[in-house]
């Protein structure tokens, strides 16, 4: 037998066209639906190509009696019931009347067709709500609406009529009383021309949405033999009454009181595969043989020969997205991998890689049917099959199907027709991570558009993997150190086992000087714009746990790293902390936190600071270096108390500026000032006292004076000193601190040290090695670490600030090390690169205008912004003072003078403060002290609604600090996935064509990726196709070329504004229901759209006035295209 297929123009790439022996296009020039309704054209094609039989399939003309007549009139065989039977049963009103005639129970309903809304309204007045509106012709849920209240009755009636007419060419409807919580059970029938009818048992189709079946199973579970026998007998009775021929399905609603006939579908149904699996009967083959004249007995199909064999379940896998109200998704299937194995059957539609899913037809991709000896076995096979599917490029309902099959009601056979609508927990979806395709999309974007990482200049300097050096055993340097597992011995053991107080006591009692390595935080913040990624720390982390096991701490968190990780590196800072903690369990981790601001730059409610600190300790942080950018004690108190309450070691920092060895030059910042401030900190109950020399101003003589005085005043308090090497003297200063009584000094690995970073670890440790102040760190292992980090520095050369030498000018301008490089970069971005000397001079003047303040983030940013403002506007210091009442200062400067950072030492300079802030709010105490508590539970719910159930308490803490940055980070990771395991050279630049790269994505899971080719740009769409090999298989991604000139004008997209209403799905505009200037209320329908034969209203999200209508009837839209713009009332 030869198969001949017909296809519309829109279906020219469909699977059925290619699988048939012959295929011919139908309905040329017609709409996608009209093409398959072109009866005469279909018959003409059949006659021209020697076709003898026509199978009408599932929909379109399958229940059209007129078409069946035309087929037979043309001398062809129609594979289906006789035309008069289709007319009698396909029309649900006539079928209902027939059932009543032979005493088969039916649900109360209208006696005939409803043509006008007034007739429908009359029925409701007699029988009440709820009711169901049904298309008299067709099936599949088209033209059906359940209505429960009068308000939506008329619009639902009109939509049902319109939808039925679009789907079946007939807008006739009828109305029935709607039963609450019934089951939908149907019986498969076969009849022949000799009057024989058999049933093939029943199927439970209760799991459905919008009356379209989603999951079908057979035989029905939890169904009494009495009701089963009644249902099967009724089905056969109706079929025999009309002399039914061929395949058909008799459908019933079932509740606890009885079985009610609904209709007979005089065609094969989508779910016939369930029956085939439990009976072993090929229903399609039987259809053809019956149409050819065979009787059921000749086919061996007598009732006593038909038996059930186990259970079967069918899932319809579609491109409907449950997370957006089952809106059909469209686009190109980029990846298609199907399930298989024992008891798994697949009936494919458009399920293949490269298939273009359009809005014109049903969204079904494939039917998956599983079979088992018991219902539970069949169910478990289906769950396995759903997990095996990999479909990328379009969203599918697979996560939803998994939830349905896992729900107790389904497991126990207790589902009903509105089960989906009544069970909201089904929508708590665990969606596929789609990690591989997202990663390819990122790499494809790199290949087409280059890196988008802000601050990157050029490509990474290293093109190969960085080798891990060999380390020596500190106790016997002739032996190689085994670093295959993390070291378990270190200073953190004391914190974990005995607490912060015992840790501080042990540090103070240590005879030598301890070091803290800043390589993982401040060093790269100062040298590489904070762009160091987690993977490059993790790669050397185990080795570091051994090489630096006697280190006081590793600084790896806080400061700018929290913000930059999300904003520019698209990494979760909490995951960084957890990852490194697993690899380094023995060395304490330290974070730099800004007093009352934690890791943010603004004021926060007190409970936000407490919650953030608690989460930090829970995720692996040990030591909080708490500072305030103005040395404002009230800000410090909150940060100190939050860290203590969280269980962390509290290291309170004095921010150092001026020169205690030359008090005449810096009148405010004398030795007495620092001693008094230190006393206030110690009185807060801190564990460690720190000196934070953020600009590198602490000269050796000043270090001896300051540390010596602090040691004398606080003999039992550990002292920790931090500095920068901007002027080139910090190694000398740290040695002076050690000699004066400091317990800990900050250093960085040699290749990440010097200039605006910290002093050299190798230099400091070597200088102290043969003294009583030795650090206990192996010099050989420092050099091994240095080999690794010198390569990392080369890798990240595209973020270097191009600072080539030390700058003793820091003693004059006092810029913090981290700001020095950042301000230079910002000046370049603002077009001031040729005026760096002027910016430095203006920085000094801006500091004086602010009152000679302590300068560290965020106060240093105020001075930097002020300086750039002065240079950009060509102002002098005197002109700023004179014109302060009329100039538009940067917001950071205004907020500083308002008091949003706190109170500077000695107060604000007047009258400059009053001139700058004018009538704005003035804060004279701790900013944030009066802020209401942060609503963590409410925010978590909002974030969950927006980003899904994966939102954690750490995510909420991130959002509390940086709401916009966090949202952008989540949106990026939703698009591209977790890129933290992608090697840095491929994160920053495209892989070379033909080079295979390995990317681990999970334990025991590594992707092998090869870039094969990039296509020329499509001048119509502006897209390029990027071809990869993923684990040896071809993968194609579509990437927009952001530099391409395109010929096609794209539709305007909806924005995030509340009144900007976008299309909820890809589809065609059926009707625009409002006019410009119309007043609308939230929820009012604005337009009607059609996609895959389903009509949906686009509703107003807010109340207001329609400002603009961006579409017209007949327009084809993509999801998110602007439909209407509303001015919010």
XYZ file of N, CA and C in Angstrom, residues 235-375:
423
model
N -22.338 2.231 25.291
C -21.595 2.611 24.095
C -21.946 1.707 22.925
N -21.939 0.397 23.166
C -22.257 -0.553 22.097
C -23.707 -0.381 21.649
N -24.598 -0.110 22.598
C -26.018 0.060 22.294
C -26.244 1.226 21.327
N -25.591 2.350 21.592
C -25.746 3.517 20.720
C -25.177 3.222 19.330
N -24.004 2.597 19.298
C -23.356 2.297 18.021
C -24.210 1.368 17.174
N -24.789 0.361 17.794
C -25.640 -0.575 17.042
C -26.914 0.094 16.563
N -27.408 1.015 17.371
C -28.642 1.705 17.018
C -28.499 2.457 15.694
N -27.323 3.002 15.444
C -27.122 3.787 14.230
C -26.400 3.007 13.144
N -26.102 1.739 13.399
C -25.369 0.942 12.415
C -23.966 1.470 12.210
N -23.264 1.700 13.302
C -21.962 2.357 13.247
C -20.935 1.497 12.516
N -20.160 2.145 11.650
C -19.102 1.481 10.897
C -17.774 2.194 11.140
N -16.726 1.383 11.270
C -15.368 1.878 11.478
C -15.127 2.247 12.947
N -14.075 3.027 13.192
C -13.680 3.330 14.573
C -14.400 4.575 15.069
N -14.684 4.553 16.349
C -15.316 5.704 16.979
C -15.133 5.625 18.485
N -15.420 6.713 19.154
C -15.267 6.763 20.605
C -16.533 7.304 21.232
N -17.060 6.559 22.176
C -18.254 6.989 22.901
C -17.809 7.553 24.245
N -18.124 8.814 24.506
C -17.602 9.504 25.680
C -18.689 9.704 26.727
N -18.254 9.578 28.006
C -19.179 9.673 29.131
C -18.568 10.522 30.246
N -19.439 11.173 30.989
C -19.054 11.753 32.267
C -19.520 10.797 33.361
N -18.674 10.599 34.359
C -18.987 9.646 35.418
C -18.802 10.332 36.760
N -19.829 10.237 37.615
C -19.654 10.663 39.002
C -20.171 9.551 39.908
N -20.296 9.844 41.165
C -20.672 8.789 42.105
C -22.094 8.292 41.880
N -22.916 9.079 41.174
C -24.322 8.709 40.985
C -24.613 8.002 39.678
N -23.700 8.096 38.716
C -24.038 7.433 37.475
C -23.084 7.735 36.342
N -23.466 7.184 35.173
C -22.701 7.332 33.939
C -23.566 8.108 32.959
N -23.042 9.228 32.416
C -23.825 10.097 31.542
C -23.173 10.184 30.169
N -23.954 9.877 29.152
C -23.461 9.972 27.775
C -23.214 11.437 27.410
N -22.062 11.678 26.753
C -21.770 13.034 26.267
C -21.935 13.085 24.753
N -21.144 12.231 24.078
C -21.109 12.306 22.624
C -20.382 11.094 22.071
N -20.529 10.905 20.771
C -19.666 9.964 20.064
C -18.811 10.772 19.099
N -17.498 10.536 19.170
C -16.592 11.131 18.198
C -16.445 10.139 17.047
N -17.014 10.452 15.895
C -17.004 9.490 14.780
C -15.693 9.522 13.991
N -14.611 9.305 14.703
C -13.282 9.342 14.085
C -12.316 8.643 15.018
N -11.117 8.437 14.547
C -10.048 7.943 15.411
C -9.618 9.095 16.312
N -9.216 8.783 17.549
C -8.794 9.843 18.459
C -7.310 9.755 18.769
N -6.791 10.885 19.230
C -5.362 10.977 19.527
C -4.927 9.854 20.465
N -5.775 9.556 21.457
C -5.394 8.608 22.500
C -5.697 7.149 22.162
N -5.964 6.852 20.884
C -6.255 5.462 20.517
C -5.076 4.536 20.816
N -3.866 5.136 20.941
C -2.674 4.319 21.215
C -2.779 3.592 22.553
N -3.462 4.208 23.531
C -3.643 3.556 24.836
C -4.380 2.237 24.654
N -5.452 2.275 23.881
C -6.241 1.064 23.650
C -5.448 0.028 22.864
N -4.695 0.481 21.889
C -3.871 -0.457 21.120
C -2.885 -1.189 22.028
N -2.338 -0.476 23.010
C -1.345 -1.084 23.892
C -1.970 -2.090 24.863
N -3.204 -1.847 25.313
C -3.781 -2.772 26.295
C -4.562 -3.919 25.639
N -4.834 -3.801 24.335
C -5.561 -4.892 23.661
C -4.711 -5.606 22.624
N -3.655 -4.953 22.167
C -2.832 -5.537 21.115
C -3.443 -5.407 19.737
N -4.485 -4.614 19.603
C -5.190 -4.459 18.319
C -4.703 -3.190 17.625
N -4.341 -3.302 16.355
C -3.942 -2.164 15.542
C -5.214 -1.526 14.992
N -5.644 -0.466 15.624
C -6.938 0.134 15.282
C -6.907 0.767 13.893
N -5.784 1.399 13.519
C -5.695 2.035 12.206
C -5.763 0.974 11.103
N -5.061 -0.132 11.307
C -5.126 -1.220 10.325
C -6.548 -1.751 10.222
N -7.223 -1.882 11.365
C -8.607 -2.352 11.370
C -9.503 -1.375 10.616
N -9.278 -0.073 10.807
C -10.060 0.935 10.088
C -9.972 0.727 8.578
N -8.743 0.561 8.112
C -8.526 0.427 6.670
C -9.190 -0.854 6.145
N -9.024 -1.944 6.874
C -9.595 -3.222 6.442
C -11.128 -3.190 6.459
N -11.692 -2.554 7.483
C -13.156 -2.428 7.548
C -13.654 -1.590 6.381
N -12.963 -0.483 6.094
C -13.359 0.373 4.976
C -13.284 -0.374 3.654
N -12.353 -1.317 3.587
C -12.197 -2.121 2.368
C -13.231 -3.239 2.273
N -14.069 -3.412 3.322
C -15.147 -4.388 3.269
C -15.024 -5.546 4.222
N -13.950 -5.645 4.985
C -13.786 -6.776 5.905
C -14.752 -6.648 7.070
N -15.207 -7.815 7.555
C -16.063 -7.828 8.747
C -15.191 -8.034 9.976
N -15.752 -7.681 11.149
C -14.995 -7.872 12.391
C -14.641 -9.342 12.621
N -15.586 -10.292 12.435
C -15.204 -11.700 12.611
C -14.073 -12.123 11.687
N -14.086 -11.608 10.438
C -12.996 -11.947 9.518
C -11.640 -11.439 10.024
N -11.696 -10.372 10.771
C -10.464 -9.820 11.346
C -10.130 -10.447 12.694
N -10.972 -11.378 13.118
C -10.760 -12.011 14.434
C -11.150 -11.109 15.576
N -11.994 -10.127 15.312
C -12.377 -9.166 16.338
C -13.809 -9.406 16.806
N -13.989 -10.429 17.571
C -15.274 -10.672 18.230
C -15.105 -10.284 19.691
N -16.241 -9.961 20.344
C -16.133 -9.434 21.712
C -15.443 -10.404 22.659
N -15.726 -11.688 22.509
C -15.135 -12.653 23.442
C -13.656 -12.899 23.175
N -13.162 -12.440 22.024
C -11.735 -12.636 21.717
C -10.883 -11.436 22.123
N -11.559 -10.362 22.547
C -10.831 -9.137 22.895
C -10.638 -9.075 24.410
N -9.407 -8.957 24.826
C -9.120 -8.936 26.262
C -8.124 -7.825 26.589
N -8.109 -7.479 27.872
C -7.175 -6.449 28.346
C -5.850 -7.086 28.738
N -4.761 -6.348 28.464
C -3.430 -6.850 28.795
C -2.663 -5.744 29.522
N -2.814 -5.684 30.809
C -2.102 -4.685 31.596
C -2.701 -3.302 31.470
N -1.843 -2.296 31.651
C -2.266 -0.895 31.670
C -1.371 -0.070 30.751
N -1.937 1.009 30.266
C -1.165 1.921 29.419
C -1.515 3.360 29.767
N -0.526 4.251 29.618
C -0.708 5.690 29.873
C -0.142 6.442 28.672
N -0.867 7.460 28.243
C -0.364 8.320 27.169
C -0.230 9.751 27.670
N 0.904 10.377 27.383
C 1.112 11.791 27.654
C 1.266 12.527 26.333
N 0.562 13.625 26.210
C 0.705 14.469 25.024
C 1.770 15.525 25.321
N 2.900 15.403 24.676
C 3.989 16.356 24.888
C 3.831 17.480 23.877
N 3.592 18.664 24.397
C 3.275 19.819 23.555
C 4.230 20.966 23.861
N 4.131 22.017 23.062
C 4.926 23.217 23.317
C 4.138 24.235 24.134
N 3.139 23.779 24.859
C 2.412 24.679 25.741
C 3.197 24.851 27.038
N 3.284 26.096 27.494
C 4.075 26.411 28.681
C 3.151 26.555 29.883
N 3.137 25.586 30.794
C 2.245 25.663 31.967
C 2.525 26.878 32.839
N 3.761 27.355 32.859
C 4.116 28.480 33.719
C 3.486 29.787 33.251
N 3.025 29.844 32.001
C 2.394 31.058 31.477
C 0.969 30.761 31.016
N 0.272 29.949 31.797
C -1.121 29.657 31.462
C -1.271 28.795 30.228
N -0.309 27.924 29.963
C -0.339 27.005 28.814
C -0.356 27.738 27.482
N 0.277 28.891 27.453
C 0.384 29.592 26.171
C 1.292 28.781 25.244
N 0.851 28.587 24.019
C 1.692 27.825 23.077
C 2.978 28.581 22.772
N 4.084 27.868 22.803
C 5.361 28.466 22.447
C 5.668 28.141 20.987
N 6.362 29.031 20.351
C 6.743 28.810 18.955
C 8.242 29.010 18.815
N 8.776 28.577 17.710
C 10.201 28.721 17.468
C 10.775 27.452 16.868
N 12.077 27.384 16.850
C 12.772 26.267 16.233
C 13.260 25.296 17.293
N 12.980 24.009 17.108
C 13.507 23.001 18.020
C 14.998 22.845 17.736
N 15.807 23.222 18.717
C 17.252 23.175 18.528
C 17.814 21.797 18.867
N 17.197 21.151 19.845
C 17.641 19.824 20.274
C 16.407 18.958 20.486
N 16.463 17.737 19.976
C 15.367 16.805 20.215
C 15.957 15.421 20.466
N 15.800 14.960 21.706
C 16.238 13.612 22.047
C 15.078 12.924 22.734
N 14.605 11.796 22.178
C 13.403 11.145 22.675
C 13.737 10.032 23.652
N 12.696 9.560 24.317
C 12.814 8.449 25.261
C 12.739 7.128 24.494
N 12.930 6.048 25.210
C 12.845 4.729 24.590
C 12.916 3.645 25.644
N 12.990 2.406 25.188
C 13.103 1.290 26.112
C 11.855 0.438 26.154
N 11.892 -0.593 26.986
C 10.785 -1.533 27.100
C 9.498 -0.831 27.501
N 8.440 -1.108 26.750
C 7.133 -0.577 27.097
C 6.947 0.892 26.825
N 7.775 1.476 25.948
C 7.655 2.901 25.604
C 7.365 3.015 24.110
N 6.279 3.689 23.775
C 5.880 3.896 22.376
C 5.829 5.388 22.092
N 6.358 5.785 20.954
C 6.354 7.189 20.555
C 5.635 7.346 19.230
N 4.689 8.268 19.175
C 4.006 8.635 17.933
C 4.313 10.103 17.693
N 5.223 10.371 16.752
C 5.764 11.717 16.586
C 4.893 12.571 15.677
N 4.890 13.844 15.965
C 4.256 14.839 15.113
C 5.359 15.724 14.555
N 5.650 16.831 15.262
C 6.722 17.733 14.809
C 7.953 17.574 15.670
N 8.107 16.413 16.281
C 9.204 16.200 17.198
C 10.490 15.790 16.513
N 11.295 16.774 16.086
C 12.614 16.479 15.549
C 13.444 17.760 15.572
N 14.753 17.598 15.656
C 15.646 18.756 15.678
C 15.516 19.527 14.377
N 15.369 20.820 14.488
C 15.226 21.672 13.313
C 13.788 21.999 12.968
N 12.834 21.315 13.615
C 11.417 21.580 13.331
C 11.060 23.004 13.733
N 10.324 23.679 12.867
C 9.875 25.034 13.140
C 8.446 24.952 13.672
N 8.260 25.295 14.935
C 6.927 25.238 15.545
C 6.244 26.577 15.302
N 5.157 26.536 14.559
C 4.446 27.757 14.183
C 3.179 27.886 15.026
N 2.569 29.060 15.028
C 1.330 29.229 15.791
C 0.083 28.748 15.044
N 0.269 28.109 13.881
C -0.885 27.833 13.023
C -1.657 26.577 13.418
N -0.965 25.584 14.005
C -1.610 24.295 14.256
C -1.413 23.863 15.691
N -1.955 22.705 15.996
C -1.873 22.139 17.336
C -0.416 22.062 17.793
N -0.217 22.270 19.090
C 1.140 22.345 19.639
C 1.729 20.980 19.973
N 1.070 19.896 19.579
C 1.556 18.549 19.889
C 2.872 18.254 19.174
N 3.870 17.794 19.951
C 5.143 17.369 19.378
C 5.194 15.861 19.210
N 4.803 15.149 20.261
C 4.898 13.693 20.231
C 3.951 13.125 21.286
N 3.401 11.971 20.978
C 2.624 11.227 21.969
C 3.522 10.131 22.537
N 3.630 10.107 23.838
C 4.427 9.068 24.486
C 3.473 8.150 25.240
N 3.495 6.861 24.907
C 2.623 5.874 25.550
C 3.491 4.809 26.205
N 3.219 4.552 27.469
C 3.954 3.492 28.168
C 2.989 2.391 28.584
N 3.523 1.171 28.670
C 2.703 0.005 28.989
C 3.379 -0.785 30.101
N 2.553 -1.320 31.011
C 3.080 -2.156 32.080
C 2.035 -3.132 32.568
N 2.489 -4.164 33.279
C 1.564 -5.179 33.785
C 0.595 -4.597 34.796
N 1.030 -3.562 35.515
C 0.166 -2.858 36.461
C 0.168 -1.379 36.122
N -0.809 -0.693 36.667
C -0.867 0.750 36.451
C 0.393 1.424 36.988
